[in-house]
């Protein structure tokens, strides 16, 4: 994959634009400085159909996605904050991870430890008693280097790069990571992940965007939105969100979304798993119809009020669906005060605690191998 010269972070008050003005474009502008004085840049990809995706170099955070409703009115359909300071102090301290790239290991690792090649590694316990999303200084807090890729007017892309040293947050191996964000004229936002290592390690990367197709200030959050998940099984967990030994059938449970239904329909059913997580916060084991690495449709979401739709395709074996159960009105974001069920995540990834579950799809990465993963979020509307 050829890339252009490094995207210099040397902007005063000028906004730089790239791409075909009649198709997809990419602009960039300053987005302030981190608390330790590092400059951060905000990038915005737009197409000619009114769809835009904004993200910043800090944490690779997707700050805003705007799409039109059935009447052509645009709205931001992801949860976020207006300033970098908000992200540093609210999204991180609150454990929200709004829009962020998370790793080295997305999701939880039991008791913050795993064994690889006969050696036990100890990680940060930042979600007691477990490690979550890479630890106290995960990739969601790093400054990613951003380069623009050469694309036609029908698609615009940027690649975010990060080097993670051996021992970073307790994980073995030095990693070189590249994550490509692309927006096309077909209204698809694509995320391609790639990584290599110099030593055996484990790796699980994802994006942690919270979607609400109704837009900011919707009175019912995502409760009325209709979800479909192509999964016959899900991963039950204990009270600390660590999986049991085996997956379970969704049949006859609130986790069965094989027929589309409103998120609220079974959310208050008397179910131990829902009680443990205070809602949905589980891994769905995706049905893979064309092989384990095939890019296939995993989930859909539809908001009857606005007509907006979201389709999610992925190469990953699982998707962690989280109904923002611990977003309890502590903070105000772009859409006002955020509360439970304000948004829903589709964290395409491998299963939680996989390094401690040999029967789960492996997350091991070895020297000479290249980690590859792709997810596409495709936006649309229903007119009826």
Short mmCIF file of C-alpha atoms in Angstrom, two decimals:
data_model
loop_
_atom_site.label_atom_id
_atom_site.label_comp_id
_atom_site.label_asym_id
_atom_site.label_seq_id
_atom_site.Cartn_x
_atom_site.Cartn_y
_atom_site.Cartn_z
CA UNK A 1 0.00 0.00 0.00
CA UNK A 2 1.59 3.26 -1.13
CA UNK A 3 1.33 6.32 1.08
CA UNK A 4 2.11 9.96 0.50
CA UNK A 5 4.60 11.98 2.47
CA UNK A 6 4.02 12.31 6.19
CA UNK A 7 1.08 14.53 7.10
CA UNK A 8 2.89 17.33 8.93
CA UNK A 9 1.21 18.66 12.06
CA UNK A 10 2.19 22.21 11.30
CA UNK A 11 -1.08 24.09 11.06
CA UNK A 12 -1.74 27.61 12.23
CA UNK A 13 -5.29 28.75 11.51
CA UNK A 14 -5.38 27.28 8.00
CA UNK A 15 -7.54 24.29 7.10
CA UNK A 16 -5.92 22.01 4.53
CA UNK A 17 -8.09 20.19 1.98
CA UNK A 18 -7.26 17.16 -0.16
CA UNK A 19 -9.06 15.07 -2.76
CA UNK A 20 -11.51 15.69 -5.56
CA UNK A 21 -13.82 18.58 -4.58
CA UNK A 22 -16.61 16.85 -6.51
CA UNK A 23 -16.19 13.60 -4.58
CA UNK A 24 -14.72 12.54 -1.26
CA UNK A 25 -12.44 15.04 0.48
CA UNK A 26 -10.19 15.16 3.53
CA UNK A 27 -9.51 18.31 5.56
CA UNK A 28 -7.46 18.91 8.68
CA UNK A 29 -7.23 21.58 11.36
CA UNK A 30 -5.75 22.03 14.85
CA UNK A 31 -7.68 20.52 17.75
CA UNK A 32 -5.71 21.93 20.67
CA UNK A 33 -2.94 20.49 22.80
CA UNK A 34 -2.85 17.61 25.25
CA UNK A 35 -2.36 18.30 28.92
CA UNK A 36 1.35 17.65 28.43
CA UNK A 37 1.57 20.09 25.53
CA UNK A 38 1.45 17.84 22.45
CA UNK A 39 -0.44 19.25 19.45
CA UNK A 40 -3.46 17.32 18.20
CA UNK A 41 -5.00 17.53 14.74
CA UNK A 42 -8.62 16.96 13.74
CA UNK A 43 -9.33 15.39 10.33
CA UNK A 44 -12.65 15.35 8.49
CA UNK A 45 -13.55 13.11 5.57
CA UNK A 46 -16.62 14.09 3.54
CA UNK A 47 -18.40 12.71 0.51
CA UNK A 48 -20.88 14.34 -1.86
CA UNK A 49 -23.89 12.64 -0.25
CA UNK A 50 -23.75 14.49 3.05
CA UNK A 51 -21.82 11.86 4.99
CA UNK A 52 -18.76 12.94 6.99
CA UNK A 53 -16.42 11.28 9.48
CA UNK A 54 -14.19 13.32 11.81
CA UNK A 55 -11.32 11.85 13.82
CA UNK A 56 -8.28 13.14 15.67
CA UNK A 57 -4.67 12.08 16.04
CA UNK A 58 -5.09 11.62 19.82
CA UNK A 59 -6.31 8.08 20.32
CA UNK A 60 -7.46 7.82 16.72
CA UNK A 61 -10.77 8.97 18.21
CA UNK A 62 -13.75 9.23 15.87
CA UNK A 63 -15.27 12.44 17.19
CA UNK A 64 -18.23 12.83 14.85
CA UNK A 65 -20.09 10.99 12.08
CA UNK A 66 -22.76 12.99 10.28
CA UNK A 67 -25.34 11.32 8.05
CA UNK A 68 -28.68 12.57 6.64
CA UNK A 69 -32.09 11.29 7.73
CA UNK A 70 -34.93 10.35 5.35
CA UNK A 71 -35.61 14.07 4.80
CA UNK A 72 -31.98 14.88 4.07
CA UNK A 73 -31.36 16.55 7.43
CA UNK A 74 -27.86 15.74 8.77
CA UNK A 75 -27.09 14.82 12.38
CA UNK A 76 -24.16 13.48 14.35
CA UNK A 77 -24.80 9.77 15.02
CA UNK A 78 -21.95 9.00 17.45
CA UNK A 79 -21.43 10.10 21.04
CA UNK A 80 -18.58 12.49 21.67
CA UNK A 81 -17.30 15.67 23.27
CA UNK A 82 -16.64 19.15 21.87
CA UNK A 83 -13.05 19.58 23.09
CA UNK A 84 -9.83 17.61 23.48
CA UNK A 85 -9.85 18.47 27.20
CA UNK A 86 -13.23 16.76 27.52
CA UNK A 87 -11.86 13.60 25.93
CA UNK A 88 -8.77 13.61 28.15
CA UNK A 89 -10.68 14.17 31.39
CA UNK A 90 -14.11 12.63 30.80
CA UNK A 91 -13.87 9.86 28.23
CA UNK A 92 -10.71 8.43 29.76
CA UNK A 93 -11.40 8.89 33.46
CA UNK A 94 -14.96 7.71 33.04
CA UNK A 95 -13.85 4.59 31.20
CA UNK A 96 -16.02 5.53 28.23
CA UNK A 97 -13.47 5.26 25.37
CA UNK A 98 -15.73 7.34 23.12
CA UNK A 99 -14.74 6.70 19.50
CA UNK A 100 -11.23 5.51 20.38
CA UNK A 101 -8.87 2.96 18.90
CA UNK A 102 -8.27 0.52 21.74
CA UNK A 103 -5.44 -1.97 22.29
CA UNK A 104 -3.07 -3.66 22.69
CA UNK A 105 -5.88 -5.96 23.76
CA UNK A 106 -9.46 -4.73 23.34
CA UNK A 107 -11.85 -6.05 25.97
CA UNK A 108 -10.81 -7.76 29.21
CA UNK A 109 -8.06 -10.11 30.33
CA UNK A 110 -8.84 -11.96 33.56
CA UNK A 111 -6.91 -10.79 36.60
CA UNK A 112 -4.55 -8.91 34.29
CA UNK A 113 -2.42 -11.88 33.36
CA UNK A 114 -1.88 -14.51 30.68
CA UNK A 115 0.77 -17.08 29.80
CA UNK A 116 2.50 -17.21 26.42
CA UNK A 117 5.37 -19.52 25.47
CA UNK A 118 5.60 -20.64 29.09
CA UNK A 119 6.02 -17.11 30.48
CA UNK A 120 3.37 -15.33 32.51
CA UNK A 121 2.80 -11.66 31.74
CA UNK A 122 1.23 -9.22 34.21
CA UNK A 123 -0.87 -6.29 33.01
CA UNK A 124 -2.48 -3.20 34.49
CA UNK A 125 -5.56 -3.88 36.61
CA UNK A 126 -7.60 -0.93 35.40
CA UNK A 127 -11.03 -2.59 35.57
CA UNK A 128 -10.72 -4.49 38.88
CA UNK A 129 -10.06 -7.35 39.07
CA UNK A 130 -9.22 -7.38 35.34
CA UNK A 131 -7.29 -5.54 32.67
CA UNK A 132 -9.38 -3.63 30.12
CA UNK A 133 -8.61 -2.24 26.64
CA UNK A 134 -4.83 -2.37 27.01
CA UNK A 135 -4.36 -0.86 30.47
CA UNK A 136 -3.95 2.54 32.07
CA UNK A 137 -2.04 3.97 29.11
CA UNK A 138 -3.67 2.16 26.21
CA UNK A 139 -3.64 3.17 22.57
CA UNK A 140 -6.68 5.37 23.15
CA UNK A 141 -4.33 7.88 24.85
CA UNK A 142 -1.51 7.88 22.28
CA UNK A 143 -0.77 10.37 19.56
CA UNK A 144 -1.03 8.51 16.26
CA UNK A 145 0.94 9.68 13.22
CA UNK A 146 -1.47 10.38 10.36
CA UNK A 147 -0.70 10.14 6.64
CA UNK A 148 -3.00 10.74 3.69
CA UNK A 149 -3.31 7.93 1.14
CA UNK A 150 -3.58 8.53 -2.58
CA UNK A 151 -7.14 7.73 -3.63
CA UNK A 152 -9.52 8.57 -6.44
CA UNK A 153 -12.33 11.07 -5.99
CA UNK A 154 -14.72 8.24 -5.03
CA UNK A 155 -12.86 7.41 -1.82
CA UNK A 156 -10.56 9.22 0.60
CA UNK A 157 -8.34 7.57 3.20
CA UNK A 158 -5.85 8.28 5.94
CA UNK A 159 -3.56 5.82 7.69
CA UNK A 160 -2.84 6.18 11.41
CA UNK A 161 0.45 4.69 12.57
CA UNK A 162 1.73 3.80 16.01
CA UNK A 163 4.82 2.03 17.33
CA UNK A 164 4.31 0.15 20.58
CA UNK A 165 7.54 -0.97 22.32
CA UNK A 166 8.30 -4.35 23.84
CA UNK A 167 6.85 -4.39 27.37
CA UNK A 168 4.28 -1.69 26.62
CA UNK A 169 1.62 -1.99 29.37
CA UNK A 170 3.16 -5.37 30.22
CA UNK A 171 2.71 -6.96 26.79
CA UNK A 172 5.62 -8.68 25.02
CA UNK A 173 6.92 -7.67 21.60
CA UNK A 174 7.45 -4.40 19.77
CA UNK A 175 4.53 -3.67 17.44
CA UNK A 176 4.22 -1.52 14.33
CA UNK A 177 0.54 -0.77 13.79
CA UNK A 178 -1.28 0.85 10.88
CA UNK A 179 -5.02 1.63 10.94
CA UNK A 180 -6.60 3.00 7.77
CA UNK A 181 -9.78 5.07 7.89
CA UNK A 182 -11.60 5.41 4.54
CA UNK A 183 -14.82 7.11 3.46
CA UNK A 184 -16.35 6.33 0.09
CA UNK A 185 -19.00 7.75 -2.17
CA UNK A 186 -20.99 4.60 -1.35
CA UNK A 187 -21.47 6.00 2.19
CA UNK A 188 -19.18 3.40 3.76
CA UNK A 189 -16.70 4.12 6.55
CA UNK A 190 -14.06 1.40 6.40
CA UNK A 191 -11.43 0.57 9.05
CA UNK A 192 -8.49 -1.65 8.07
CA UNK A 193 -6.06 -2.80 10.75
CA UNK A 194 -2.54 -4.12 10.19
CA UNK A 195 0.31 -4.94 12.60
CA UNK A 196 3.62 -6.77 12.83
CA UNK A 197 5.71 -7.81 15.84
CA UNK A 198 9.32 -8.76 16.59
CA UNK A 199 8.34 -11.20 19.35
CA UNK A 200 5.43 -13.52 20.12
CA UNK A 201 2.56 -11.47 21.52
CA UNK A 202 -1.23 -11.21 21.69
CA UNK A 203 -3.22 -8.55 19.86
CA UNK A 204 -6.87 -7.50 19.68
CA UNK A 205 -7.72 -4.11 18.16
CA UNK A 206 -11.07 -2.37 17.69
CA UNK A 207 -12.82 0.98 17.44
CA UNK A 208 -15.06 1.97 20.35
CA UNK A 209 -17.59 4.30 18.73
CA UNK A 210 -21.04 4.61 20.34
CA UNK A 211 -23.78 4.90 17.72
CA UNK A 212 -27.16 6.58 18.10
CA UNK A 213 -28.86 6.84 14.71
CA UNK A 214 -31.49 9.22 16.09
CA UNK A 215 -28.87 11.92 16.60
CA UNK A 216 -28.11 14.22 19.55
CA UNK A 217 -30.74 14.76 22.21
CA UNK A 218 -32.97 11.84 21.24
CA UNK A 219 -35.36 11.25 24.17
CA UNK A 220 -35.12 7.44 24.16
CA UNK A 221 -31.47 6.94 23.27
CA UNK A 222 -31.16 3.73 21.25
CA UNK A 223 -34.01 1.88 22.97
CA UNK A 224 -36.38 2.08 20.00
CA UNK A 225 -33.73 1.26 17.41
CA UNK A 226 -34.03 -2.12 15.74
CA UNK A 227 -30.98 -4.39 15.74
CA UNK A 228 -30.08 -7.58 13.89
CA UNK A 229 -27.04 -9.75 14.70
CA UNK A 230 -25.95 -12.74 12.63
CA UNK A 231 -24.98 -14.92 15.59
CA UNK A 232 -26.30 -18.25 16.85
CA UNK A 233 -24.12 -18.05 19.97
CA UNK A 234 -22.87 -15.50 22.46
CA UNK A 235 -20.27 -15.55 25.24
CA UNK A 236 -21.74 -15.63 28.78
CA UNK A 237 -19.58 -14.10 31.49
CA UNK A 238 -19.20 -13.95 35.24
CA UNK A 239 -19.94 -10.84 37.30
CA UNK A 240 -16.62 -9.28 36.22
CA UNK A 241 -17.34 -9.76 32.48
CA UNK A 242 -14.87 -12.64 32.08
CA UNK A 243 -16.18 -15.47 29.85
CA UNK A 244 -17.10 -18.90 31.07
CA UNK A 245 -15.47 -21.90 29.42
CA UNK A 246 -18.02 -22.30 26.63
CA UNK A 247 -20.19 -20.16 24.40
CA UNK A 248 -23.97 -20.49 24.67
CA UNK A 249 -26.87 -20.56 22.24
CA UNK A 250 -28.84 -17.32 21.86
CA UNK A 251 -32.04 -19.29 21.26
CA UNK A 252 -34.72 -18.52 23.84
CA UNK A 253 -32.62 -15.76 25.45
CA UNK A 254 -32.61 -11.94 25.29
CA UNK A 255 -29.44 -12.28 23.18
CA UNK A 256 -31.29 -13.62 20.14
CA UNK A 257 -31.26 -10.88 17.49
CA UNK A 258 -31.38 -13.23 14.50
CA UNK A 259 -34.79 -11.73 13.81
CA UNK A 260 -34.56 -7.92 14.02
CA UNK A 261 -36.03 -6.46 17.20
CA UNK A 262 -35.89 -3.24 19.21
CA UNK A 263 -32.96 -3.08 21.61
CA UNK A 264 -35.44 -2.39 24.43
CA UNK A 265 -37.60 -5.45 23.77
CA UNK A 266 -35.79 -7.88 26.12
CA UNK A 267 -33.48 -5.45 27.89
CA UNK A 268 -35.37 -5.68 31.19
CA UNK A 269 -36.00 -9.42 31.14
CA UNK A 270 -35.04 -11.19 34.37
CA UNK A 271 -31.81 -12.69 33.09
CA UNK A 272 -28.61 -13.26 35.06
CA UNK A 273 -26.37 -12.11 32.23
CA UNK A 274 -28.26 -8.84 31.84
CA UNK A 275 -28.10 -8.32 35.60
CA UNK A 276 -24.34 -8.91 35.70
CA UNK A 277 -23.68 -6.37 32.92
CA UNK A 278 -26.62 -4.03 33.72
CA UNK A 279 -27.67 -4.48 30.10
CA UNK A 280 -25.99 -5.79 26.98
CA UNK A 281 -22.19 -5.89 27.19
CA UNK A 282 -21.35 -9.21 25.61
CA UNK A 283 -19.52 -10.86 22.75
CA UNK A 284 -21.69 -12.31 20.00
CA UNK A 285 -20.04 -15.21 18.14
CA UNK A 286 -20.62 -14.28 14.51
CA UNK A 287 -21.77 -16.84 11.98
CA UNK A 288 -19.04 -17.11 9.34
CA UNK A 289 -20.60 -18.33 6.11
CA UNK A 290 -17.56 -17.98 3.83
CA UNK A 291 -14.62 -18.87 6.06
CA UNK A 292 -13.13 -17.50 9.30
CA UNK A 293 -11.46 -14.47 7.68
CA UNK A 294 -14.23 -13.51 5.25
CA UNK A 295 -15.59 -9.98 5.25
CA UNK A 296 -19.29 -10.58 5.99
CA UNK A 297 -22.31 -8.70 7.27
CA UNK A 298 -22.46 -9.01 11.05
CA UNK A 299 -25.02 -6.53 12.35
CA UNK A 300 -27.57 -3.95 11.26
CA UNK A 301 -29.25 -1.10 13.10
CA UNK A 302 -32.34 0.89 12.08
CA UNK A 303 -33.90 3.97 13.65
CA UNK A 304 -37.61 4.13 12.72
CA UNK A 305 -37.91 7.80 13.68
CA UNK A 306 -35.19 9.16 11.38
CA UNK A 307 -35.03 6.34 8.85
CA UNK A 308 -31.25 6.06 9.30
CA UNK A 309 -29.67 2.65 8.89
CA UNK A 310 -26.29 1.18 9.74
CA UNK A 311 -24.80 -2.04 8.39
CA UNK A 312 -21.61 -3.49 9.86
CA UNK A 313 -19.43 -5.95 7.93
CA UNK A 314 -16.32 -7.46 9.48
CA UNK A 315 -13.63 -10.11 9.15
CA UNK A 316 -13.58 -10.55 12.93
CA UNK A 317 -15.07 -13.63 14.66
CA UNK A 318 -17.00 -11.61 17.24
CA UNK A 319 -18.64 -8.30 18.05
CA UNK A 320 -18.93 -6.81 21.53
CA UNK A 321 -22.28 -5.03 21.70
CA UNK A 322 -22.53 -2.59 24.60
CA UNK A 323 -25.56 -0.46 25.41
CA UNK A 324 -23.61 2.19 27.34
CA UNK A 325 -24.74 0.69 30.65
CA UNK A 326 -22.27 2.65 32.76
CA UNK A 327 -22.89 5.99 31.06
CA UNK A 328 -25.09 7.30 33.86
CA UNK A 329 -25.49 11.02 33.38
CA UNK A 330 -22.06 11.92 34.80
CA UNK A 331 -21.06 13.99 31.78
CA UNK A 332 -22.51 16.24 29.12
CA UNK A 333 -21.33 15.62 25.57
CA UNK A 334 -22.20 16.84 22.09
CA UNK A 335 -25.79 15.67 22.56
CA UNK A 336 -26.40 16.98 26.06
CA UNK A 337 -26.25 14.79 29.16
CA UNK A 338 -25.36 11.20 28.28
CA UNK A 339 -27.25 8.48 30.13
CA UNK A 340 -27.67 4.70 30.02
CA UNK A 341 -28.65 3.33 26.59
CA UNK A 342 -27.61 6.64 25.02
CA UNK A 343 -25.59 4.73 22.44
CA UNK A 344 -24.64 1.24 21.32
CA UNK A 345 -21.20 -0.04 20.30
CA UNK A 346 -20.30 -2.60 17.67
CA UNK A 347 -16.77 -3.46 18.75
CA UNK A 348 -15.70 -5.95 16.10
CA UNK A 349 -12.93 -8.04 17.63
CA UNK A 350 -11.76 -11.39 18.95
CA UNK A 351 -13.33 -12.73 22.12
CA UNK A 352 -12.65 -11.35 25.62
CA UNK A 353 -9.89 -13.08 27.59
CA UNK A 354 -8.90 -15.22 24.59
CA UNK A 355 -5.27 -15.65 25.75
CA UNK A 356 -6.66 -17.62 28.71
CA UNK A 357 -9.13 -19.66 26.62
CA UNK A 358 -7.36 -22.06 24.21
CA UNK A 359 -10.72 -23.01 22.66
CA UNK A 360 -11.37 -19.44 21.49
CA UNK A 361 -9.99 -18.15 18.16
CA UNK A 362 -6.35 -17.30 18.79
CA UNK A 363 -5.12 -13.75 19.27
CA UNK A 364 -1.43 -14.72 19.09
CA UNK A 365 0.78 -12.85 16.64
CA UNK A 366 4.28 -14.08 15.79
CA UNK A 367 7.28 -12.54 14.01
CA UNK A 368 6.92 -12.89 10.25
CA UNK A 369 3.14 -12.76 10.46
CA UNK A 370 0.98 -9.72 9.67
CA UNK A 371 -2.18 -9.09 11.66
CA UNK A 372 -5.02 -8.10 9.32
CA UNK A 373 -8.58 -7.10 10.15
CA UNK A 374 -11.29 -5.08 8.39
CA UNK A 375 -14.62 -3.57 9.42
CA UNK A 376 -17.03 -1.53 7.30
CA UNK A 377 -19.80 0.69 8.67
CA UNK A 378 -22.26 1.46 5.86
CA UNK A 379 -24.80 4.26 6.32
CA UNK A 380 -28.18 4.62 4.62
CA UNK A 381 -31.84 5.58 5.02
CA UNK A 382 -35.21 3.94 4.66
CA UNK A 383 -37.74 6.22 2.99
CA UNK A 384 -40.85 4.48 4.24
#
